[in-house]
Amino acid sequence: MELIDQHVINDNKEIFAKIQHELHHASSEILLATGWFTDEDLFNILSEKLDQGISIEIIIADNQDNEKLDFNQLAVKGANVYKIRMNGYGVMNQKFCVIDKRIALHGSYNWTVNAKKNNHESIISTNHRETIDTLIKNFNEIKEKINEQKEDHAPDNVATTVVPQQPIKVLERPPLKVETEFENVLDSMIAAEVKSFDRKLLREHGFERCSANNGDHQVLYKAFDTLYSVFINEIDAIDDKKRRLIAKIEEFKAISQSKLEKEHELTVNFLEQESSDSKANLEVKGIRLSAEISSATQSIKEIKESKIPYSEKENAVLDKQIKVAEQESVRPKFKWFEFIPVVFFNIALFSYSLIFYSSAAYILLFGVEDAKLQQAQNIPTAPAQVFNPEALSLAMNKTGTAAIFIFLFVCIPLAFASVDHFVKPQHKKLVAILGFVFGILVLDGAIAYKVAQAVHEMNYAQGNVNVPWSANMVLSDTNFYLVFVFGAFGLVLFKLAFKKLINIFEERNPDIIAQRNQLRIKHLSEEMILNSGKIMQLEASMMLIEKDILQLKAGVQQTDIELRELPVRLNQELQKKRVQLLRDVESIDRIAAIYTMHIQSDNLPISIDALKDRINVFLEGWNDFLHKEYAIAKATNKTTQAAEVAARWQQENIHVRKIDKRVKIPQDV
């Protein structure tokens, strides 16, 4: 279970230090979303991480504050920089950073100097997997919104995206409406020069006028007419004021044209750099595609000339071996040099087992009885041993079936040693194990025990030992080990020799030869099928590679087309920018000339807002008297009446165009 490391940081310095620390330790990826980004220290860290090959994606709001840092520098180094507009999606107010998909920093902290030094901020630092996954998902959703916004506003490029081996797309500000902006500035200059008035004096005049008429709103029409006449008279500029205005217009015209030329120069440099980068990217892409085509072609050649022929050659060899196996039905040549020794060892081991176990059987049956009889007859005898060489002759002299039993007794251990050859093949292993356990270990152990006991009792009857037999003596009795070892070794060796003899005859069995050939043919056929499957897979792989080669060649052709079209597109863009520059410069010249002519002919254009401003200041003084003189309810009522009169006066004079033509009225009024 993953240990969650999560804590809240409330101190701005600690927040900044934490962000610095995590950025410095980033090893693969940084995802950042912040509404405002003006902190140059953090900006420089991101630039350093780009130099180290770290993948960086940044989402910021498209506002004036975010123009303080040149994010194009990060884009040129490989960062993906996205700017989202305020309109359509509300204010971009996200503040989070995900580093290497291992840690997330999110809270109220924008990456700004103000947040670092002045604000009261807090963030949460966490490695909680679900939180990190949610923030990454949120980051991708914002990118999708930016792409949708980009599609909806195709003329205005919004997002800056730099992807390796793709043409670089850098964010451009929306085209400025040069004429409108220039006119607005000139209007502001003229208004500042012409419409300046003593606001305090005008407010006092409204107070006095209201006082003189006891707040009678019916006199306001005449008061507004007087106010309007004074306003129009002040528009007529004196010579000194004209010279100042004309000089300011010329100065601002020069500044505006210089600004346009600088912006044009920057745009041209950017377009040329973008074209150069795109060309380099396309050339790299072409080289990469050509290398992939060469590699794919080499793979096809290797499959055709090496892998498929090798598998086909293997199949040919296997087919030949199958045909040979189908024709093989002759018995192998009899191996006399092997057969004679095997027969000899079988006879010898059989004879050994017959003599050894017949001696053991005789000792078991008659050894003790013979020893007691000899002792009774005072016949001197040698100490009893585990092997009696006269066992067979003595057994023949016994009456009844003693001799037959002794001979049949020998068959029991021999049968256990060879019983696995007389069962079905699937049972051979089990029977062989059981035969070894019961025939050699158990049976031979029991025979050894009984022989050791009989020998001891014979010696006891003859007076050679003084202690009668007991079961615990078996482990210290050497006779027990002698009988067990000589019996077990004989049986094991007989088992091996008999197995070899059976194999010699099985090798010459026509049925077994046929079965072996059929099994061999089956294995060879299965191997041929596997090789045929490999050949089919190789052919299918070759077809896929050929399809990929066609696609790669199409990519090379498309890259060549884009390389040829790149200079053409650059020239077209440069031409459009030149034409736009000339139009903007001409517009500025034309507008400046029009305003200069108006000034020289005492026809100064001034905004209607200047007149409305004077009316509002006058009404402020009027309302001051009302609230000083009357109760709140009555003062409020009279204030409303005065506002209605002002609205009617403006409706009758402004909306029906009864005022001086020099007063500029917006289209929507």
Tab-separated table of N, CA and C in Angstrom, residues 357-493:
chain	number	residue	atom	x	y	z
A	357	TYR	N	20.256	-68.755	-3.074
A	357	TYR	CA	18.972	-68.802	-2.373
A	357	TYR	C	18.558	-70.240	-2.004
A	358	SER	N	19.047	-71.250	-2.771
A	358	SER	CA	18.770	-72.649	-2.355
A	358	SER	C	19.516	-72.970	-1.058
A	359	SER	N	20.752	-72.415	-0.923
A	359	SER	CA	21.503	-72.588	0.327
A	359	SER	C	20.774	-71.912	1.474
A	360	ALA	N	20.268	-70.674	1.204
A	360	ALA	CA	19.543	-69.949	2.257
A	360	ALA	C	18.285	-70.698	2.656
A	361	ALA	N	17.570	-71.268	1.655
A	361	ALA	CA	16.332	-72.000	1.953
A	361	ALA	C	16.632	-73.254	2.770
A	362	TYR	N	17.712	-73.963	2.411
A	362	TYR	CA	18.054	-75.189	3.148
A	362	TYR	C	18.399	-74.855	4.596
A	363	ILE	N	19.197	-73.775	4.780
A	363	ILE	CA	19.574	-73.380	6.147
A	363	ILE	C	18.332	-73.038	6.958
A	364	LEU	N	17.374	-72.349	6.307
A	364	LEU	CA	16.140	-71.972	7.002
A	364	LEU	C	15.351	-73.211	7.431
A	365	LEU	N	15.304	-74.193	6.512
A	365	LEU	CA	14.441	-75.346	6.761
A	365	LEU	C	15.125	-76.415	7.636
A	366	PHE	N	16.366	-76.736	7.326
A	366	PHE	CA	16.981	-77.929	7.944
A	366	PHE	C	18.266	-77.641	8.722
A	367	GLY	N	18.753	-76.411	8.697
A	367	GLY	CA	20.053	-76.132	9.310
A	367	GLY	C	20.074	-76.421	10.798
A	368	VAL	N	19.107	-75.908	11.521
A	368	VAL	CA	19.089	-76.076	12.978
A	368	VAL	C	18.868	-77.548	13.333
A	369	GLU	N	17.965	-78.207	12.595
A	369	GLU	CA	17.667	-79.627	12.853
A	369	GLU	C	18.913	-80.489	12.639
A	370	ASP	N	19.658	-80.240	11.526
A	370	ASP	CA	20.881	-81.017	11.258
A	370	ASP	C	21.918	-80.779	12.352
A	371	ALA	N	22.011	-79.520	12.807
A	371	ALA	CA	23.022	-79.214	13.831
A	371	ALA	C	22.718	-79.946	15.136
A	372	LYS	N	21.442	-79.973	15.514
A	372	LYS	CA	21.058	-80.670	16.743
A	372	LYS	C	21.281	-82.178	16.611
A	373	LEU	N	20.992	-82.744	15.412
A	373	LEU	CA	21.180	-84.180	15.189
A	373	LEU	C	22.657	-84.551	15.293
A	374	GLN	N	23.505	-83.743	14.699
A	374	GLN	CA	24.948	-84.016	14.759
A	374	GLN	C	25.459	-83.908	16.194
A	375	GLN	N	24.895	-82.949	16.923
A	375	GLN	CA	25.318	-82.781	18.318
A	375	GLN	C	24.910	-83.997	19.149
A	376	ALA	N	23.713	-84.527	18.825
A	376	ALA	CA	23.227	-85.704	19.566
A	376	ALA	C	24.064	-86.938	19.233
A	377	GLN	N	24.530	-87.027	18.017
A	377	GLN	CA	25.317	-88.184	17.587
A	377	GLN	C	26.807	-87.986	17.843
A	378	ASN	N	27.149	-86.901	18.495
A	378	ASN	CA	28.552	-86.580	18.792
A	378	ASN	C	29.420	-86.546	17.543
A	379	ILE	N	28.813	-86.046	16.487
A	379	ILE	CA	29.576	-85.902	15.236
A	379	ILE	C	30.242	-84.532	15.250
A	380	PRO	N	31.533	-84.490	15.149
A	380	PRO	CA	32.215	-83.172	15.151
A	380	PRO	C	31.852	-82.374	13.873
A	381	THR	N	31.527	-81.127	14.088
A	381	THR	CA	31.146	-80.263	12.945
A	381	THR	C	31.835	-78.910	13.071
A	382	ALA	N	32.015	-78.292	11.913
A	382	ALA	CA	32.596	-76.933	11.885
A	382	ALA	C	31.507	-75.919	12.229
A	383	PRO	N	31.886	-74.725	12.663
A	383	PRO	CA	30.883	-73.675	12.952
A	383	PRO	C	30.022	-73.390	11.721
A	384	ALA	N	28.767	-73.146	11.936
A	384	ALA	CA	27.824	-72.886	10.827
A	384	ALA	C	28.152	-71.560	10.136
A	385	GLN	N	27.964	-71.501	8.775
A	385	GLN	CA	28.193	-70.297	7.966
A	385	GLN	C	26.905	-69.941	7.223
A	386	VAL	N	26.915	-68.754	6.564
A	386	VAL	CA	25.716	-68.281	5.846
A	386	VAL	C	25.521	-69.019	4.532
A	387	PHE	N	26.541	-69.731	4.044
A	387	PHE	CA	26.410	-70.458	2.791
A	387	PHE	C	26.813	-71.911	3.025
A	388	ASN	N	25.916	-72.808	2.553
A	388	ASN	CA	26.170	-74.246	2.680
A	388	ASN	C	26.370	-74.811	1.280
A	389	PRO	N	27.604	-75.127	0.883
A	389	PRO	CA	27.853	-75.597	-0.482
A	389	PRO	C	27.202	-76.956	-0.773
A	390	GLU	N	26.812	-77.699	0.249
A	390	GLU	CA	26.210	-79.014	0.038
A	390	GLU	C	24.694	-78.964	0.146
A	391	ALA	N	24.119	-77.759	0.082
A	391	ALA	CA	22.674	-77.602	0.300
A	391	ALA	C	21.874	-78.382	-0.722
A	392	LEU	N	22.252	-78.301	-2.013
A	392	LEU	CA	21.466	-78.969	-3.059
A	392	LEU	C	21.539	-80.500	-2.895
A	393	SER	N	22.734	-81.036	-2.657
A	393	SER	CA	22.862	-82.503	-2.528
A	393	SER	C	22.155	-82.997	-1.274
A	394	LEU	N	22.226	-82.228	-0.202
A	394	LEU	CA	21.547	-82.609	1.025
A	394	LEU	C	20.038	-82.569	0.848
A	395	ALA	N	19.557	-81.543	0.071
A	395	ALA	CA	18.111	-81.432	-0.158
A	395	ALA	C	17.604	-82.609	-0.967
A	396	MET	N	18.450	-83.109	-1.897
A	396	MET	CA	18.023	-84.231	-2.729
A	396	MET	C	17.869	-85.495	-1.870
A	397	ASN	N	18.615	-85.570	-0.779
A	397	ASN	CA	18.555	-86.757	0.065
A	397	ASN	C	17.384	-86.727	1.037
A	398	LYS	N	16.784	-85.533	1.144
A	398	LYS	CA	15.638	-85.423	2.033
A	398	LYS	C	14.431	-86.084	1.389
A	399	THR	N	13.548	-86.577	2.234
A	399	THR	CA	12.349	-87.232	1.708
A	399	THR	C	11.277	-86.211	1.403
A	400	GLY	N	10.305	-86.610	0.635
A	400	GLY	CA	9.172	-85.725	0.338
A	400	GLY	C	9.521	-84.693	-0.724
A	401	THR	N	8.920	-83.520	-0.575
A	401	THR	CA	9.051	-82.447	-1.596
A	401	THR	C	10.056	-81.393	-1.168
A	402	ALA	N	10.959	-81.738	-0.294
A	402	ALA	CA	11.927	-80.743	0.201
A	402	ALA	C	12.737	-80.157	-0.939
A	403	ALA	N	13.231	-81.029	-1.827
A	403	ALA	CA	14.072	-80.536	-2.923
A	403	ALA	C	13.275	-79.631	-3.857
A	404	ILE	N	12.009	-80.043	-4.138
A	404	ILE	CA	11.186	-79.224	-5.051
A	404	ILE	C	10.919	-77.845	-4.437
A	405	PHE	N	10.632	-77.813	-3.131
A	405	PHE	CA	10.348	-76.529	-2.481
A	405	PHE	C	11.552	-75.604	-2.549
A	406	ILE	N	12.732	-76.188	-2.313
A	406	ILE	CA	13.940	-75.346	-2.339
A	406	ILE	C	14.140	-74.736	-3.715
A	407	PHE	N	13.926	-75.577	-4.783
A	407	PHE	CA	14.084	-75.024	-6.140
A	407	PHE	C	13.028	-73.947	-6.426
A	408	LEU	N	11.798	-74.183	-6.013
A	408	LEU	CA	10.735	-73.192	-6.268
A	408	LEU	C	10.928	-71.925	-5.429
A	409	PHE	N	11.518	-72.070	-4.258
A	409	PHE	CA	11.759	-70.904	-3.405
A	409	PHE	C	12.647	-69.884	-4.106
A	410	VAL	N	13.593	-70.391	-4.898
A	410	VAL	CA	14.510	-69.489	-5.620
A	410	VAL	C	13.751	-68.613	-6.611
A	411	CYS	N	12.608	-69.117	-7.129
A	411	CYS	CA	11.855	-68.356	-8.153
A	411	CYS	C	11.246	-67.068	-7.599
A	412	ILE	N	11.029	-67.019	-6.280
A	412	ILE	CA	10.350	-65.828	-5.720
A	412	ILE	C	11.203	-64.568	-5.883
A	413	PRO	N	12.453	-64.514	-5.387
A	413	PRO	CA	13.243	-63.282	-5.579
A	413	PRO	C	13.537	-62.998	-7.055
A	414	LEU	N	13.729	-64.075	-7.874
A	414	LEU	CA	13.979	-63.841	-9.306
A	414	LEU	C	12.754	-63.238	-9.982
A	415	ALA	N	11.561	-63.672	-9.549
A	415	ALA	CA	10.332	-63.120	-10.134
A	415	ALA	C	10.180	-61.638	-9.788
A	416	PHE	N	10.488	-61.286	-8.541
A	416	PHE	CA	10.413	-59.867	-8.158
A	416	PHE	C	11.395	-59.022	-8.968
A	417	ALA	N	12.555	-59.574	-9.287
A	417	ALA	CA	13.569	-58.818	-10.022
A	417	ALA	C	13.170	-58.575	-11.468
A	418	SER	N	12.337	-59.451	-12.061
A	418	SER	CA	12.020	-59.334	-13.494
A	418	SER	C	10.538	-59.141	-13.772
A	419	VAL	N	9.718	-58.882	-12.732
A	419	VAL	CA	8.273	-58.819	-12.939
A	419	VAL	C	7.854	-57.639	-13.814
A	420	ASP	N	8.608	-56.520	-13.834
A	420	ASP	CA	8.203	-55.339	-14.610
A	420	ASP	C	8.215	-55.598	-16.110
A	421	HIS	N	8.841	-56.696	-16.571
A	421	HIS	CA	8.863	-57.004	-18.007
A	421	HIS	C	7.607	-57.732	-18.451
A	422	PHE	N	6.744	-58.074	-17.525
A	422	PHE	CA	5.565	-58.871	-17.879
A	422	PHE	C	4.251	-58.102	-17.655
A	423	VAL	N	4.355	-56.772	-17.543
A	423	VAL	CA	3.153	-55.935	-17.378
A	423	VAL	C	3.074	-54.939	-18.530
A	424	LYS	N	1.964	-54.196	-18.602
A	424	LYS	CA	1.769	-53.206	-19.666
A	424	LYS	C	2.771	-52.054	-19.516
A	425	PRO	N	3.133	-51.429	-20.643
A	425	PRO	CA	4.157	-50.365	-20.596
A	425	PRO	C	3.825	-49.245	-19.617
A	426	GLN	N	2.521	-48.870	-19.540
A	426	GLN	CA	2.167	-47.748	-18.669
A	426	GLN	C	2.315	-48.089	-17.187
A	427	HIS	N	2.424	-49.440	-16.865
A	427	HIS	CA	2.555	-49.842	-15.462
A	427	HIS	C	3.982	-50.247	-15.108
A	428	LYS	N	4.865	-50.204	-16.070
A	428	LYS	CA	6.214	-50.729	-15.851
A	428	LYS	C	6.950	-49.994	-14.732
A	429	LYS	N	6.855	-48.687	-14.735
A	429	LYS	CA	7.619	-47.911	-13.757
A	429	LYS	C	7.154	-48.203	-12.336
A	430	LEU	N	5.841	-48.229	-12.150
A	430	LEU	CA	5.295	-48.498	-10.817
A	430	LEU	C	5.657	-49.904	-10.345
A	431	VAL	N	5.502	-50.901	-11.253
A	431	VAL	CA	5.806	-52.291	-10.894
A	431	VAL	C	7.293	-52.455	-10.596
A	432	ALA	N	8.141	-51.762	-11.345
A	432	ALA	CA	9.584	-51.857	-11.111
A	432	ALA	C	9.933	-51.339	-9.722
A	433	ILE	N	9.298	-50.225	-9.319
A	433	ILE	CA	9.558	-49.663	-7.985
A	433	ILE	C	9.075	-50.616	-6.892
A	434	LEU	N	7.847	-51.140	-7.086
A	434	LEU	CA	7.308	-52.070	-6.088
A	434	LEU	C	8.147	-53.342	-6.011
A	435	GLY	N	8.596	-53.844	-7.168
A	435	GLY	CA	9.433	-55.045	-7.187
A	435	GLY	C	10.737	-54.823	-6.455
A	436	PHE	N	11.310	-53.630	-6.622
A	436	PHE	CA	12.572	-53.333	-5.938
A	436	PHE	C	12.359	-53.262	-4.425
A	437	VAL	N	11.261	-52.599	-4.021
A	437	VAL	CA	11.015	-52.421	-2.584
A	437	VAL	C	10.706	-53.754	-1.911
A	438	PHE	N	9.728	-54.491	-2.497
A	438	PHE	CA	9.288	-55.721	-1.836
A	438	PHE	C	10.183	-56.918	-2.165
A	439	GLY	N	10.702	-56.984	-3.373
A	439	GLY	CA	11.494	-58.145	-3.770
A	439	GLY	C	12.905	-58.100	-3.267
A	440	ILE	N	13.493	-56.916	-3.278
A	440	ILE	CA	14.909	-56.825	-2.925
A	440	ILE	C	15.080	-56.372	-1.478
A	441	LEU	N	14.405	-55.275	-1.135
A	441	LEU	CA	14.592	-54.749	0.219
A	441	LEU	C	13.864	-55.600	1.258
A	442	VAL	N	12.550	-55.787	1.053
A	442	VAL	CA	11.763	-56.491	2.077
A	442	VAL	C	12.074	-57.992	2.092
A	443	LEU	N	11.909	-58.663	0.914
A	443	LEU	CA	12.097	-60.116	0.862
A	443	LEU	C	13.532	-60.503	1.181
A	444	ASP	N	14.480	-59.817	0.546
A	444	ASP	CA	15.879	-60.164	0.786
A	444	ASP	C	16.271	-59.845	2.223
A	445	GLY	N	15.704	-58.754	2.780
A	445	GLY	CA	15.980	-58.432	4.184
A	445	GLY	C	15.434	-59.495	5.110
A	446	ALA	N	14.214	-59.991	4.796
A	446	ALA	CA	13.620	-61.035	5.644
A	446	ALA	C	14.432	-62.316	5.570
A	447	ILE	N	14.864	-62.702	4.359
A	447	ILE	CA	15.686	-63.920	4.203
A	447	ILE	C	16.989	-63.772	4.969
A	448	ALA	N	17.618	-62.573	4.882
A	448	ALA	CA	18.890	-62.353	5.585
A	448	ALA	C	18.697	-62.478	7.092
A	449	TYR	N	17.589	-61.942	7.579
A	449	TYR	CA	17.311	-62.019	9.023
A	449	TYR	C	17.160	-63.479	9.474
A	450	LYS	N	16.340	-64.250	8.711
A	450	LYS	CA	16.083	-65.635	9.111
A	450	LYS	C	17.344	-66.500	8.979
A	451	VAL	N	18.140	-66.246	7.965
A	451	VAL	CA	19.383	-67.024	7.815
A	451	VAL	C	20.323	-66.712	8.963
A	452	ALA	N	20.456	-65.391	9.318
A	452	ALA	CA	21.338	-65.018	10.430
A	452	ALA	C	20.860	-65.670	11.718
A	453	GLN	N	19.540	-65.724	11.913
A	453	GLN	CA	18.979	-66.360	13.110
A	453	GLN	C	19.284	-67.861	13.116
A	454	ALA	N	19.082	-68.528	11.964
A	454	ALA	CA	19.322	-69.977	11.882
A	454	ALA	C	20.784	-70.308	12.126
A	455	VAL	N	21.690	-69.511	11.557
A	455	VAL	CA	23.126	-69.759	11.744
A	455	VAL	C	23.487	-69.610	13.215
A	456	HIS	N	22.938	-68.569	13.871
A	456	HIS	CA	23.242	-68.356	15.287
A	456	HIS	C	22.725	-69.530	16.134
A	457	GLU	N	21.512	-69.990	15.834
A	457	GLU	CA	20.946	-71.096	16.605
A	457	GLU	C	21.730	-72.395	16.366
A	458	MET	N	22.207	-72.577	15.109
A	458	MET	CA	23.042	-73.761	14.831
A	458	MET	C	24.320	-73.704	15.668
A	459	ASN	N	24.945	-72.565	15.700
A	459	ASN	CA	26.172	-72.429	16.498
A	459	ASN	C	25.876	-72.584	17.992
A	460	TYR	N	24.700	-72.142	18.408
A	460	TYR	CA	24.319	-72.280	19.816
A	460	TYR	C	24.096	-73.754	20.158
A	461	ALA	N	23.454	-74.480	19.183
A	461	ALA	CA	23.218	-75.916	19.404
A	461	ALA	C	24.524	-76.684	19.435
A	462	GLN	N	25.511	-76.229	18.683
A	462	GLN	CA	26.816	-76.905	18.644
A	462	GLN	C	27.718	-76.449	19.783
A	463	GLY	N	27.264	-75.472	20.534
A	463	GLY	CA	28.068	-74.993	21.651
A	463	GLY	C	29.101	-73.971	21.250
A	464	ASN	N	29.010	-73.447	20.035
A	464	ASN	CA	29.991	-72.449	19.587
A	464	ASN	C	29.699	-71.071	20.180
A	465	VAL	N	28.468	-70.808	20.529
A	465	VAL	CA	28.103	-69.542	21.188
A	465	VAL	C	27.289	-69.888	22.417
A	466	ASN	N	27.328	-69.008	23.408
A	466	ASN	CA	26.670	-69.274	24.678
A	466	ASN	C	25.364	-68.502	24.859
A	467	VAL	N	25.124	-67.534	23.997
A	467	VAL	CA	23.945	-66.656	24.157
A	467	VAL	C	22.885	-67.075	23.158
A	468	PRO	N	21.665	-67.299	23.603
A	468	PRO	CA	20.603	-67.634	22.637
A	468	PRO	C	20.236	-66.414	21.779
A	469	TRP	N	19.618	-66.684	20.668
A	469	TRP	CA	19.274	-65.604	19.691
A	469	TRP	C	18.167	-64.704	20.228
A	470	SER	N	18.337	-63.398	19.945
A	470	SER	CA	17.271	-62.411	20.215
A	470	SER	C	17.223	-61.439	19.036
A	471	ALA	N	16.056	-60.826	18.828
A	471	ALA	CA	15.849	-59.983	17.632
A	471	ALA	C	16.790	-58.793	17.589
A	472	ASN	N	17.182	-58.257	18.752
A	472	ASN	CA	18.028	-57.061	18.745
A	472	ASN	C	19.473	-57.366	18.372
A	473	MET	N	19.776	-58.637	18.161
A	473	MET	CA	21.137	-59.004	17.766
A	473	MET	C	21.367	-58.867	16.265
A	474	VAL	N	20.287	-58.643	15.490
A	474	VAL	CA	20.419	-58.674	14.039
A	474	VAL	C	21.322	-57.565	13.511
A	475	LEU	N	21.248	-56.371	14.130
A	475	LEU	CA	22.019	-55.239	13.606
A	475	LEU	C	23.513	-55.379	13.888
A	476	SER	N	23.862	-56.228	14.847
A	476	SER	CA	25.289	-56.425	15.152
A	476	SER	C	25.822	-57.739	14.592
A	477	ASP	N	24.970	-58.462	13.880
A	477	ASP	CA	25.361	-59.767	13.334
A	477	ASP	C	25.845	-59.593	11.903
A	478	THR	N	27.120	-59.932	11.658
A	478	THR	CA	27.685	-59.768	10.308
A	478	THR	C	27.038	-60.720	9.317
A	479	ASN	N	26.529	-61.854	9.773
A	479	ASN	CA	25.880	-62.794	8.862
A	479	ASN	C	24.655	-62.167	8.187
A	480	PHE	N	23.941	-61.320	8.940
A	480	PHE	CA	22.767	-60.649	8.357
A	480	PHE	C	23.185	-59.779	7.171
A	481	TYR	N	24.249	-58.981	7.357
A	481	TYR	CA	24.682	-58.079	6.283
A	481	TYR	C	25.239	-58.854	5.097
A	482	LEU	N	25.950	-59.972	5.361
A	482	LEU	CA	26.497	-60.772	4.258
A	482	LEU	C	25.380	-61.338	3.391
A	483	VAL	N	24.356	-61.925	4.022
A	483	VAL	CA	23.249	-62.511	3.251
A	483	VAL	C	22.516	-61.428	2.467
A	484	PHE	N	22.265	-60.275	3.133
A	484	PHE	CA	21.498	-59.207	2.474
A	484	PHE	C	22.252	-58.643	1.267
A	485	VAL	N	23.549	-58.365	1.437
A	485	VAL	CA	24.330	-57.761	0.343
A	485	VAL	C	24.509	-58.740	-0.802
A	486	PHE	N	24.916	-59.986	-0.511
A	486	PHE	CA	25.123	-60.950	-1.596
A	486	PHE	C	23.823	-61.253	-2.326
A	487	GLY	N	22.725	-61.289	-1.603
A	487	GLY	CA	21.447	-61.558	-2.257
A	487	GLY	C	20.974	-60.379	-3.087
A	488	ALA	N	21.047	-59.156	-2.524
A	488	ALA	CA	20.544	-57.963	-3.217
A	488	ALA	C	21.367	-57.664	-4.461
A	489	PHE	N	22.708	-57.742	-4.340
A	489	PHE	CA	23.546	-57.460	-5.509
A	489	PHE	C	23.267	-58.435	-6.637
A	490	GLY	N	23.090	-59.683	-6.286
A	490	GLY	CA	22.804	-60.677	-7.317
A	490	GLY	C	21.500	-60.392	-8.024
A	491	LEU	N	20.462	-60.022	-7.283
A	491	LEU	CA	19.156	-59.729	-7.888
A	491	LEU	C	19.215	-58.485	-8.780
A	492	VAL	N	19.894	-57.421	-8.299
A	492	VAL	CA	19.980	-56.177	-9.091
A	492	VAL	C	20.720	-56.429	-10.398
A	493	LEU	N	21.846	-57.125	-10.307
A	493	LEU	CA	22.610	-57.399	-11.531
A	493	LEU	C	21.833	-58.303	-12.475
